[in-house]
PDB file of C-alpha atoms in Angstrom:
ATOM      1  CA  UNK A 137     -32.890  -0.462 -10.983  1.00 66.00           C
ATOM      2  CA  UNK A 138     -34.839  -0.736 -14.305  1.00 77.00           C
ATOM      3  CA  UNK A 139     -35.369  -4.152 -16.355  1.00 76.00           C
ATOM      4  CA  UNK A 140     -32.460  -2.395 -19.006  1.00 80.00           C
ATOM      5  CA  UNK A 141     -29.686  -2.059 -15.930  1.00 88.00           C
ATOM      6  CA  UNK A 142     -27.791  -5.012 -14.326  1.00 92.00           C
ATOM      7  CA  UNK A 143     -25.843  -5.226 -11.507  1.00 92.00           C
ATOM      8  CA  UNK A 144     -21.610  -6.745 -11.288  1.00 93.00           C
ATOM      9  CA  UNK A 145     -19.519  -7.468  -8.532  1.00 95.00           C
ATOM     10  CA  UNK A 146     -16.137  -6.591  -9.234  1.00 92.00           C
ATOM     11  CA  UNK A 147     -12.772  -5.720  -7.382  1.00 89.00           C
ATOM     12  CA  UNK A 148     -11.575  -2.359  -7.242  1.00 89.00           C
ATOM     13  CA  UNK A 149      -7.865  -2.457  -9.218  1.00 85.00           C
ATOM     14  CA  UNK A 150      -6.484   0.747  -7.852  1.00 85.00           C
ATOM     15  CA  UNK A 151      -4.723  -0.338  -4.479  1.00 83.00           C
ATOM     16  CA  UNK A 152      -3.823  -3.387  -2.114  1.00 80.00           C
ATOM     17  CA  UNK A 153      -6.717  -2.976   0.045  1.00 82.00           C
ATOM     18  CA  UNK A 154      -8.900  -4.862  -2.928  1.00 84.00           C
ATOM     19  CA  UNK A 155     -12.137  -3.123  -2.078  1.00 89.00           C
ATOM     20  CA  UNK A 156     -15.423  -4.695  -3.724  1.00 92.00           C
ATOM     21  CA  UNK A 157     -17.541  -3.090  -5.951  1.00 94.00           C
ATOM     22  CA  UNK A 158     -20.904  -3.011  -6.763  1.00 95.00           C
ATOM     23  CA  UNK A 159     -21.823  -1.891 -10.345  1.00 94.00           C
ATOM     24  CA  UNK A 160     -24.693  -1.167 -11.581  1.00 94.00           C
ATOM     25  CA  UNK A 161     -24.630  -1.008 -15.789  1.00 91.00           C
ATOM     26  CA  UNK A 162     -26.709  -0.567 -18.633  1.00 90.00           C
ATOM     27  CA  UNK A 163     -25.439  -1.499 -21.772  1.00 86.00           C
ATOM     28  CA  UNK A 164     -21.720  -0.032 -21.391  1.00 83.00           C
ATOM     29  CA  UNK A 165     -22.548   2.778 -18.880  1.00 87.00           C
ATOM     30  CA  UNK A 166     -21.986   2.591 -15.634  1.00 90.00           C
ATOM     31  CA  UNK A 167     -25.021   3.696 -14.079  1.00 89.00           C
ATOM     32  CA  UNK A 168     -24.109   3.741 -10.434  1.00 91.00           C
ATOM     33  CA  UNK A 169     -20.758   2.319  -8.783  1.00 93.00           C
ATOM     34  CA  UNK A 170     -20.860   1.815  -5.028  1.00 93.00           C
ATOM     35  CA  UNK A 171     -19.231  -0.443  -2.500  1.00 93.00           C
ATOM     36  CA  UNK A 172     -20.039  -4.261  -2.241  1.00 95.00           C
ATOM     37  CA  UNK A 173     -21.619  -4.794   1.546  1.00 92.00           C
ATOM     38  CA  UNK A 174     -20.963  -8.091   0.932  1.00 93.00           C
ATOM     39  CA  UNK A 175     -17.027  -7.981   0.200  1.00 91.00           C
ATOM     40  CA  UNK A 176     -15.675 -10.149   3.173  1.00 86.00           C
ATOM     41  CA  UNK A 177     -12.463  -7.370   2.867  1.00 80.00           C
ATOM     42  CA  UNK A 178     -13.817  -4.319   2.476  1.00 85.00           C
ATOM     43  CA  UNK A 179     -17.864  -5.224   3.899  1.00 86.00           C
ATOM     44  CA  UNK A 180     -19.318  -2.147   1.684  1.00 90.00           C
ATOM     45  CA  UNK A 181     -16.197   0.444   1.997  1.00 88.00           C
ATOM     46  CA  UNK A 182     -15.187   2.323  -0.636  1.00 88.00           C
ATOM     47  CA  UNK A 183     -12.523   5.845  -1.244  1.00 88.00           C
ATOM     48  CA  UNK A 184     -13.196   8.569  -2.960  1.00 88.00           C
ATOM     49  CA  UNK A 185     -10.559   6.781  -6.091  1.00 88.00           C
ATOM     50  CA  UNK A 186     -13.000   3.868  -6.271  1.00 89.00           C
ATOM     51  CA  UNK A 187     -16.221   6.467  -5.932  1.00 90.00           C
ATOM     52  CA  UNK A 188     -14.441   8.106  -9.566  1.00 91.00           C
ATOM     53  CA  UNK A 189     -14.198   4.724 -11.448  1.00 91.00           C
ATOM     54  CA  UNK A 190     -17.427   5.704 -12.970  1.00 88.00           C
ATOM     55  CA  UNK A 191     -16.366   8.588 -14.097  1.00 89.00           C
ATOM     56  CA  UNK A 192     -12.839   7.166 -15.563  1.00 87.00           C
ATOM     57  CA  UNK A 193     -14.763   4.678 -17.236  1.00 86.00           C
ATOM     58  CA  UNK A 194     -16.005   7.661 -19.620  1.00 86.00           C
ATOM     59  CA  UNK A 195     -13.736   9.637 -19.524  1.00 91.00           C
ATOM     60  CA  UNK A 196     -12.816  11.379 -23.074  1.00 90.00           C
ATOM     61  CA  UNK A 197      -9.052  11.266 -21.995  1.00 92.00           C
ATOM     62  CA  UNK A 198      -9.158   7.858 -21.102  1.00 90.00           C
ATOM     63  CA  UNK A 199      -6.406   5.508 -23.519  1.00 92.00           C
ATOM     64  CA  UNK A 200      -8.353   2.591 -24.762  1.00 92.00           C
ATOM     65  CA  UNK A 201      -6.049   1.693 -27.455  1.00 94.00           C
ATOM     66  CA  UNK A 202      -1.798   1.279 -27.273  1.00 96.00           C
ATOM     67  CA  UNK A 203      -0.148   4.709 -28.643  1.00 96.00           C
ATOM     68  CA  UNK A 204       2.819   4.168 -31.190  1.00 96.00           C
ATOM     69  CA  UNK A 205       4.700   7.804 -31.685  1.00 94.00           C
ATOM     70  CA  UNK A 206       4.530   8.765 -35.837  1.00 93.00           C
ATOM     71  CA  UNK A 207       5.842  11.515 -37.493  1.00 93.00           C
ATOM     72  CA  UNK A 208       6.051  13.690 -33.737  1.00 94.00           C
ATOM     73  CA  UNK A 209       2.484  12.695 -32.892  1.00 95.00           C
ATOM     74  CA  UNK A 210       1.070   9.647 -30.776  1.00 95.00           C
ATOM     75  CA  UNK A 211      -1.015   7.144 -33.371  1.00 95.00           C
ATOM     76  CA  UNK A 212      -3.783   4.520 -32.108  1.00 96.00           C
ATOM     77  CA  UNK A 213      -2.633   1.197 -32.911  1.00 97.00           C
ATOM     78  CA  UNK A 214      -3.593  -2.746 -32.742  1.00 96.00           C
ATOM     79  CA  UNK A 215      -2.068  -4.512 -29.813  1.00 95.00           C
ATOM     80  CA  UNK A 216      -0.503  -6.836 -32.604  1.00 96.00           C
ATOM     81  CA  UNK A 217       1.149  -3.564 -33.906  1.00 96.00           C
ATOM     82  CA  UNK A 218       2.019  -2.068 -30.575  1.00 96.00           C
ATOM     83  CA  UNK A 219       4.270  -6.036 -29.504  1.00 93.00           C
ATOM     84  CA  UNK A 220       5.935  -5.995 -32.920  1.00 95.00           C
ATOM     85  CA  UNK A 221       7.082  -2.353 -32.408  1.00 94.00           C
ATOM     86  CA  UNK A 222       8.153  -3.174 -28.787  1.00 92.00           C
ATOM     87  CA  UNK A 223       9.973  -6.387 -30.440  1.00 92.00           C
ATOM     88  CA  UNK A 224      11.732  -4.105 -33.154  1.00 94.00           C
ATOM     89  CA  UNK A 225      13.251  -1.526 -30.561  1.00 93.00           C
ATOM     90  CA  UNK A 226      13.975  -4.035 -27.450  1.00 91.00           C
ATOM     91  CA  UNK A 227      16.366  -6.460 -29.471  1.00 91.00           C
ATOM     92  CA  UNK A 228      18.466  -3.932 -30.243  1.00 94.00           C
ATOM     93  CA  UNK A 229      19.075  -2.710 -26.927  1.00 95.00           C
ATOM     94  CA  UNK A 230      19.578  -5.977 -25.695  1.00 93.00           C
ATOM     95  CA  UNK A 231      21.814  -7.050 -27.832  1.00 93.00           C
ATOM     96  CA  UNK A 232      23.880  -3.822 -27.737  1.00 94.00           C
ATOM     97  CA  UNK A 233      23.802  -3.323 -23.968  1.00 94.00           C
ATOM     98  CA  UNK A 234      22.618  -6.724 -22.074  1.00 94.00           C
ATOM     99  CA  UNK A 235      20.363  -7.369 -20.116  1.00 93.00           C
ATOM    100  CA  UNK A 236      20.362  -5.121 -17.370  1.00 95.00           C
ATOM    101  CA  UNK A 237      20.459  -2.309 -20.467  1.00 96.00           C
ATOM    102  CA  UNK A 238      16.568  -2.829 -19.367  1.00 94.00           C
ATOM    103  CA  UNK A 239      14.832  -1.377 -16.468  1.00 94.00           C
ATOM    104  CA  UNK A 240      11.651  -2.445 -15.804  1.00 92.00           C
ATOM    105  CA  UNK A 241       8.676  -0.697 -13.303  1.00 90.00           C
ATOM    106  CA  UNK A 242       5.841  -1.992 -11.905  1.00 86.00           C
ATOM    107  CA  UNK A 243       3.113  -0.189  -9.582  1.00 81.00           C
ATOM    108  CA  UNK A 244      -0.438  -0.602  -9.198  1.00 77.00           C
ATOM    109  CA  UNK A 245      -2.714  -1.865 -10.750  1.00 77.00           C
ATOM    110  CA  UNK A 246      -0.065  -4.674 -11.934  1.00 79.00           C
ATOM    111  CA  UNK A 247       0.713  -6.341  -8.555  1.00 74.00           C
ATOM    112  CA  UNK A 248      -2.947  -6.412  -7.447  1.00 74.00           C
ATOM    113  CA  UNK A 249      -4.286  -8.341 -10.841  1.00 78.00           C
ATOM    114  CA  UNK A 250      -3.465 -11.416 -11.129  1.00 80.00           C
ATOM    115  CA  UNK A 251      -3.475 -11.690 -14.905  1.00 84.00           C
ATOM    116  CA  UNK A 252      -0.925  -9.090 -15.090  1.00 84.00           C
ATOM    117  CA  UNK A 253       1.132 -10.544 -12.046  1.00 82.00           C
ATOM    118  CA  UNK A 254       1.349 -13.593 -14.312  1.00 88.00           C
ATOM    119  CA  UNK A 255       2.545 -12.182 -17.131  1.00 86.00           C
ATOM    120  CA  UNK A 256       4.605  -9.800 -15.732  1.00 87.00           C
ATOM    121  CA  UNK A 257       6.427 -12.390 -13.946  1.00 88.00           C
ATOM    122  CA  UNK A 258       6.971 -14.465 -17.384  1.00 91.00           C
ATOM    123  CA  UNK A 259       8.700 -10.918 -18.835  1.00 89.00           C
ATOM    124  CA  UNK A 260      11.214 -10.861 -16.164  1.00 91.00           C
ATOM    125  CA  UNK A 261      12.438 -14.267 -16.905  1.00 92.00           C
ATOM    126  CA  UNK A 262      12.717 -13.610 -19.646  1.00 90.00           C
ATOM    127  CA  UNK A 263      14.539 -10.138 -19.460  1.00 91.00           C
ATOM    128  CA  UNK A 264      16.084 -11.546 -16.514  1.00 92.00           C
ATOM    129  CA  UNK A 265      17.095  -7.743 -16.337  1.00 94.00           C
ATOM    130  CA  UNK A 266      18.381  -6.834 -11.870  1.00 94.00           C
ATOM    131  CA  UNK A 267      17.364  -3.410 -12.684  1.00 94.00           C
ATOM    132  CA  UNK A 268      13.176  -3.555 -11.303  1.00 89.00           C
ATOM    133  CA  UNK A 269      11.865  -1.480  -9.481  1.00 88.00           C
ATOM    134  CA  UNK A 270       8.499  -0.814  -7.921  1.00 84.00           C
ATOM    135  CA  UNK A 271       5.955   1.332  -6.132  1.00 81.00           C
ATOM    136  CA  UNK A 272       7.130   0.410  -2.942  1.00 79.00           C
ATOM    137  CA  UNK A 273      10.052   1.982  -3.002  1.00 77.00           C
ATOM    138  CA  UNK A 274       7.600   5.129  -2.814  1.00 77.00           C
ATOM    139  CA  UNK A 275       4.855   4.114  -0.171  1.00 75.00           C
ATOM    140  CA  UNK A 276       5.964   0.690   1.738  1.00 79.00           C
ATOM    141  CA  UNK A 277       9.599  -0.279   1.241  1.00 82.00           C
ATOM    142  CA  UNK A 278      10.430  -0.163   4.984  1.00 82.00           C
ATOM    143  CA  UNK A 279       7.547  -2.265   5.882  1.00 82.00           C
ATOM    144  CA  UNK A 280       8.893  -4.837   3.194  1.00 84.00           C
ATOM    145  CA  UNK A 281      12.389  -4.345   4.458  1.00 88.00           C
ATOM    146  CA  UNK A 282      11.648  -4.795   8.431  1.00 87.00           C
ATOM    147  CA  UNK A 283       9.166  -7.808   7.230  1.00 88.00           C
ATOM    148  CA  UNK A 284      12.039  -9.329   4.832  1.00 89.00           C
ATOM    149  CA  UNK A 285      14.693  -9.129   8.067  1.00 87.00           C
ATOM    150  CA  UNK A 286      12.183 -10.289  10.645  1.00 85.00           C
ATOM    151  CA  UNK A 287      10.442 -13.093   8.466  1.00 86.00           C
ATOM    152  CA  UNK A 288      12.472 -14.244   5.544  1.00 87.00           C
ATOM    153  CA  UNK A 289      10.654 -12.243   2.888  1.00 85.00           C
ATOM    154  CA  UNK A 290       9.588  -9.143   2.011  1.00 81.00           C
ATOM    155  CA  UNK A 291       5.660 -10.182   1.455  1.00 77.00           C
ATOM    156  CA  UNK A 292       5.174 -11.582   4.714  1.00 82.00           C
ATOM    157  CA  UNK A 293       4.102  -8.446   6.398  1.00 83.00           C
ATOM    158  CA  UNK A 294       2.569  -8.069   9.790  1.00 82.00           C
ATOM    159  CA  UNK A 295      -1.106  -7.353  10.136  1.00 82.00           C
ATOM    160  CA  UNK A 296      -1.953  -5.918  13.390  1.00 84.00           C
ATOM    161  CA  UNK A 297      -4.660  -7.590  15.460  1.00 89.00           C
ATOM    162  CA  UNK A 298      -6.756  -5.019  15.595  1.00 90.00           C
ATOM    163  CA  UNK A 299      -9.840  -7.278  17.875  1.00 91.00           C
ATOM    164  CA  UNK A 300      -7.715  -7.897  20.319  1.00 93.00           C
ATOM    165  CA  UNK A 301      -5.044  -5.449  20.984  1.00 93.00           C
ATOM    166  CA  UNK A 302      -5.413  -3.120  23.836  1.00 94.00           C
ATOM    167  CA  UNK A 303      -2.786  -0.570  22.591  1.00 96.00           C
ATOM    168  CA  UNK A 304      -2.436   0.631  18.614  1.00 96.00           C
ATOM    169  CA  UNK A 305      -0.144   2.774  17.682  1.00 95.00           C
ATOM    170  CA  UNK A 306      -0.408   4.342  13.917  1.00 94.00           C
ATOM    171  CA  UNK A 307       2.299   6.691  12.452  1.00 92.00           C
ATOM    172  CA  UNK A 308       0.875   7.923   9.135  1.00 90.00           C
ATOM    173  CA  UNK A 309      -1.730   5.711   8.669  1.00 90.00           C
ATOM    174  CA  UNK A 310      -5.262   7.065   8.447  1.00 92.00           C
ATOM    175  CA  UNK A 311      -7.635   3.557   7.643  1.00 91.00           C
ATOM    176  CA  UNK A 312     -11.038   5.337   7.976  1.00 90.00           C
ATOM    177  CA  UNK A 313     -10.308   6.829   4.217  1.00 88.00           C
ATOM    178  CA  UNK A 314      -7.864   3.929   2.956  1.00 84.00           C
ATOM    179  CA  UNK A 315      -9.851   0.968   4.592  1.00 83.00           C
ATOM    180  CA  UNK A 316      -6.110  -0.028   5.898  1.00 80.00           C
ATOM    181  CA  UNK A 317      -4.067  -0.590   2.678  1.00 79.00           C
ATOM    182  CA  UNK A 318      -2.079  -3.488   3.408  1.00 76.00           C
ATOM    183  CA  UNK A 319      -3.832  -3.743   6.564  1.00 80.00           C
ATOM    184  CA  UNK A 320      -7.233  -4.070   4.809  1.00 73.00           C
ATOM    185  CA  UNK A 321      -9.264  -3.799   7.727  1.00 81.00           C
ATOM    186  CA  UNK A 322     -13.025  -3.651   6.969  1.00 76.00           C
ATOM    187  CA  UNK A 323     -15.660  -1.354   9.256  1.00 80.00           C
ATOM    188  CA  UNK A 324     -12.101   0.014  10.509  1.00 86.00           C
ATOM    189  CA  UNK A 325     -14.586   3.034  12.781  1.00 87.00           C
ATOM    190  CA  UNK A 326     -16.486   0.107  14.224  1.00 86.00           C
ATOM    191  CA  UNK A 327     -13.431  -1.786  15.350  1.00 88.00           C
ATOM    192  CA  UNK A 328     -12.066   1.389  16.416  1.00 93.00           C
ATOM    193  CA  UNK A 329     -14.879   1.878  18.505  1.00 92.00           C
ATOM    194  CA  UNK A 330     -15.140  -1.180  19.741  1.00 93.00           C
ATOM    195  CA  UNK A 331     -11.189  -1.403  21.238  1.00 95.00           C
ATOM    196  CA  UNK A 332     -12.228   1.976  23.070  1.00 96.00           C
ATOM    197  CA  UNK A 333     -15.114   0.512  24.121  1.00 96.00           C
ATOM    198  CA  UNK A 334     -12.763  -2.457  25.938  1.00 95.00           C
ATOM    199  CA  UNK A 335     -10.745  -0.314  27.413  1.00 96.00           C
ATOM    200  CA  UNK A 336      -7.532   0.335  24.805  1.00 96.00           C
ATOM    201  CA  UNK A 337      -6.449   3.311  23.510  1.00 97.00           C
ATOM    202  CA  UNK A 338      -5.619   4.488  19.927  1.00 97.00           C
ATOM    203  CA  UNK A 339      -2.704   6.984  19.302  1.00 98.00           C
ATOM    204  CA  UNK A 340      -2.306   8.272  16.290  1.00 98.00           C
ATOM    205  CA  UNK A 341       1.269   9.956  14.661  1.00 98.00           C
ATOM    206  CA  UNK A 342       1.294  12.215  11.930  1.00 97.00           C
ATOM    207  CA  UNK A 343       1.983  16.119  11.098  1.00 97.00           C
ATOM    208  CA  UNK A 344      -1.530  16.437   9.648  1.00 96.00           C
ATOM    209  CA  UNK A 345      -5.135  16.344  11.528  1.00 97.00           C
ATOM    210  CA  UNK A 346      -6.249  12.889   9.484  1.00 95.00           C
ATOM    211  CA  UNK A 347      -9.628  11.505   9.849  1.00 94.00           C
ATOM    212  CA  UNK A 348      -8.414   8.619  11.904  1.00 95.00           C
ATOM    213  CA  UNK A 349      -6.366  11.127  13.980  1.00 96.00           C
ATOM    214  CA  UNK A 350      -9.403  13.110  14.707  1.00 96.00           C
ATOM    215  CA  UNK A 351     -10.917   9.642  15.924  1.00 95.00           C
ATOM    216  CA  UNK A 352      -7.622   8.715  18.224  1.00 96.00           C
ATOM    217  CA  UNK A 353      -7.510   8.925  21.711  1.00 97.00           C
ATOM    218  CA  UNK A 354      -4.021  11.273  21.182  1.00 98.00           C
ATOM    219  CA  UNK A 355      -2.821  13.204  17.757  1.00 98.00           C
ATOM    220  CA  UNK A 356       0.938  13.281  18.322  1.00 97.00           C
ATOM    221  CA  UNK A 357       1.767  16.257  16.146  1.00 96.00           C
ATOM    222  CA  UNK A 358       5.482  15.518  14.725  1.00 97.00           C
ATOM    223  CA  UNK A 359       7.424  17.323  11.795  1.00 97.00           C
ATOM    224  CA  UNK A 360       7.358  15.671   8.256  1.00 96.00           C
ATOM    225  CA  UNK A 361      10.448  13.026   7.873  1.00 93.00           C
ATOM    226  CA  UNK A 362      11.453  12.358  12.178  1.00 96.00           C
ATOM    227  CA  UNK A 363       9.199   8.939  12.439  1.00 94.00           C
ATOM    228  CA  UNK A 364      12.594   7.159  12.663  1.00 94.00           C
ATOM    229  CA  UNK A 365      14.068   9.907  15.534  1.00 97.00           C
ATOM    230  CA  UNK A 366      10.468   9.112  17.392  1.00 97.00           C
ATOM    231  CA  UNK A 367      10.380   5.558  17.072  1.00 96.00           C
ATOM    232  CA  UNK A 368      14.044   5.385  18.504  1.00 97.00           C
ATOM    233  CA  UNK A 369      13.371   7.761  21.085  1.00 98.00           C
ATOM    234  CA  UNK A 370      10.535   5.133  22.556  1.00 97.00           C
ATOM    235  CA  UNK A 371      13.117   2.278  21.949  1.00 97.00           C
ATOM    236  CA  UNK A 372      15.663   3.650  24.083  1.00 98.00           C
ATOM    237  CA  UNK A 373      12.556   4.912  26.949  1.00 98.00           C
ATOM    238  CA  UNK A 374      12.203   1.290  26.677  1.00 97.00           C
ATOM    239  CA  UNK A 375      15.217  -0.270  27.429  1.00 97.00           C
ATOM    240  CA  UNK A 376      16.609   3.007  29.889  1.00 96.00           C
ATOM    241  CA  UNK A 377      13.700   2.032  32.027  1.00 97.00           C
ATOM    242  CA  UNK A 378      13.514  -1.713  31.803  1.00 95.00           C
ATOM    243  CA  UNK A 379      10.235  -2.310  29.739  1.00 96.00           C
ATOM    244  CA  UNK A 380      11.933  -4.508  27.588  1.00 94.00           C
ATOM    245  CA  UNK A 381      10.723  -7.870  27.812  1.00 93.00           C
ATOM    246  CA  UNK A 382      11.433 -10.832  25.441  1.00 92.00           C
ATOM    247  CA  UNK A 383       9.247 -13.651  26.892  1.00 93.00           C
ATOM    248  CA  UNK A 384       8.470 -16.249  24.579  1.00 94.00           C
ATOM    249  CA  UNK A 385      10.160 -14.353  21.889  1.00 90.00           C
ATOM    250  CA  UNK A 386      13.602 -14.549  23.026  1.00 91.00           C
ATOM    251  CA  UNK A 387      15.151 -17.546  21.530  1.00 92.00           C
ATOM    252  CA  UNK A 388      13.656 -16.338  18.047  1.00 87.00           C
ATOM    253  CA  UNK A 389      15.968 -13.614  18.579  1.00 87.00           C
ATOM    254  CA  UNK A 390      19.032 -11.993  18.212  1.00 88.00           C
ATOM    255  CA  UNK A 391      21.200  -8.547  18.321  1.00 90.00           C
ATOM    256  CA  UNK A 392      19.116  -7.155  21.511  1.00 93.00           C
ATOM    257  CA  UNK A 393      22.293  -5.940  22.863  1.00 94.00           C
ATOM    258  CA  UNK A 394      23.421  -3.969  19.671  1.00 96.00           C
ATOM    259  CA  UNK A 395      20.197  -2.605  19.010  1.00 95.00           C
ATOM    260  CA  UNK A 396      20.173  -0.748  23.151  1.00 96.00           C
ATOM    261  CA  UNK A 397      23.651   0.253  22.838  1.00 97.00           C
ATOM    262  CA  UNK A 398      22.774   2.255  19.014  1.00 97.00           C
ATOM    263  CA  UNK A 399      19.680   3.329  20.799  1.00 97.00           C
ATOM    264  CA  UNK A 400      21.714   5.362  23.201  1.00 96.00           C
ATOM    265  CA  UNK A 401      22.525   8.513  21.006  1.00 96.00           C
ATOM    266  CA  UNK A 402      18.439   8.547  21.335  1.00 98.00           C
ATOM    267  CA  UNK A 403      17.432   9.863  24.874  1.00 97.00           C
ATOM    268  CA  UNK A 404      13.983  12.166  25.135  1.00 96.00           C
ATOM    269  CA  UNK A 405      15.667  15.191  25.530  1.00 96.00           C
ATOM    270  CA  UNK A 406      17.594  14.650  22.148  1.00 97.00           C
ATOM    271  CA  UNK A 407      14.841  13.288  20.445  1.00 97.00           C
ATOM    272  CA  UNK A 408      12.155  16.162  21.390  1.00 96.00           C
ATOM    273  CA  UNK A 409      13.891  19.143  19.109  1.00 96.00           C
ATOM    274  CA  UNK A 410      14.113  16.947  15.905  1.00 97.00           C
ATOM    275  CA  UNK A 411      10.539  16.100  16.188  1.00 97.00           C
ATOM    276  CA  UNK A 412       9.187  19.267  17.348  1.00 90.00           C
TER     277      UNK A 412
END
């Protein structure tokens, strides 16, 4: 690094895993961009996404101003400019058509900065438009939806223990490129290694040859779109041959009944075709 360059820890804004970065600048170049080893999430990991920030940075497509549409062609404008023209076409259309005339989306990087979580939050009260909708509906709504029936909201999502499990099971996941996602789990080969090491095992589920597959102790090949066939197919294994055991989790629940008796349209030998 020359006397000219500096260096800037920052958080990647692209997903939920919140990867630190390490970047080295000079002036307003980015001169090198590489994962923080330091990052208590991420320890040094970074994707091929984060690797590119460099390169978006500069990028002559990049938008670094708001775009107002003039006379059939997209105009740079002043942030003042681009509110007052948001304020001249949304009154209308709420006071024609309501609130719920308004449909608001928000994916990444919104819900990962907090700045923009805050102010986000502020335009929905104030909209108080029902029709939002999200990125998760694309990547992670069932995990919200299981988490919001099990645990009383949809945030409060279930990180495995990965350092002391003996079993992990993974359908679609491949952490050694995403560092976990959600999960977020740092040196993810390492701890990988280190379960095998103990004695577990590591089975990975998915209709491609992933990374983390390749690592896995078993690649269960299955066809695009049957998770939910498979996953009831080991439910009802469970309960036809008594593995199901509440323990200390049985007053905390409830329905165990309802759930064998759907579970038995969902034997092996009806389950195996659908999967492939």
């Amino acid at each position: 690094m020359t006397p000219s360059q500096e260096k800037k820890l920052r958080v990647c804004p692209l997903c939920e895993a919140t990867c630190g970065l390490e970047v080295t600048i000079a002036g307003n170049e980015v001169v090198q961009l590489r994962g923080d080893r330091h990052d208590v999430f991420s320890q040094g990991f970074i994707c091929p996404k984060g690797t590119a920030l460099g390169q978006l940075h500069t990028d002559p497509d990049r938008l670094r101003t708001p775009l107002i549409r003039r006379h059939g062609q997209f105009v740079p404008v002043s942030w003042s400019e681009a509110f007052a023209e948001i304020e001249r076409r949304l009154s209308p259309i709420l006071a024609e058509g309501g609130r719920d005339a308004i449909a608001v989306y928000l994916g990444n990087p919104v819900v990962h900065n907090l700045s923009l979580m805050i102010y986000s939050q502020v335009l929905l009260r104030i909209l108080r438009t029902q029709n939002v909708y999200t990125a998760s509906t694309v990547d992670q709504i069932p995990k919200q939806l299981a988490s919001g029936l099990m645990f009383g909201t949809f945030t409060t999502i279930a990180v495995p223990d990965i350092d002391r499990t003996d079993y992990l099971l993974m359908l679609g996941a491949n952490p050694h490129v995403s560092n976990g996602s959600l999960w977020t789990v740092p040196d993810f080969p390492g701890r990988l290694a280190a379960l095998q090491k103990r004695g577990g095992r590591c089975v990975v589920v998915d209709p491609r040859r992933s990374r983390s597959a390749e690592k896995a102790d078993r690649h269960i090949f299955i066809l695009p779109g049957t998770d939910a066939h498979l996953l009831a197919g080991i439910a009802h294994t469970l309960f036809a041959e008594g593995l199901v055991t509440l323990g200390r989790l049985e007053p905390h629940t409830s329905g165990i009944a309802e759930v064998e008796a759907a579970l038995q349209s969902f034997p092996p030998e009806a389950v195996s075709p659908v999967c492939g």
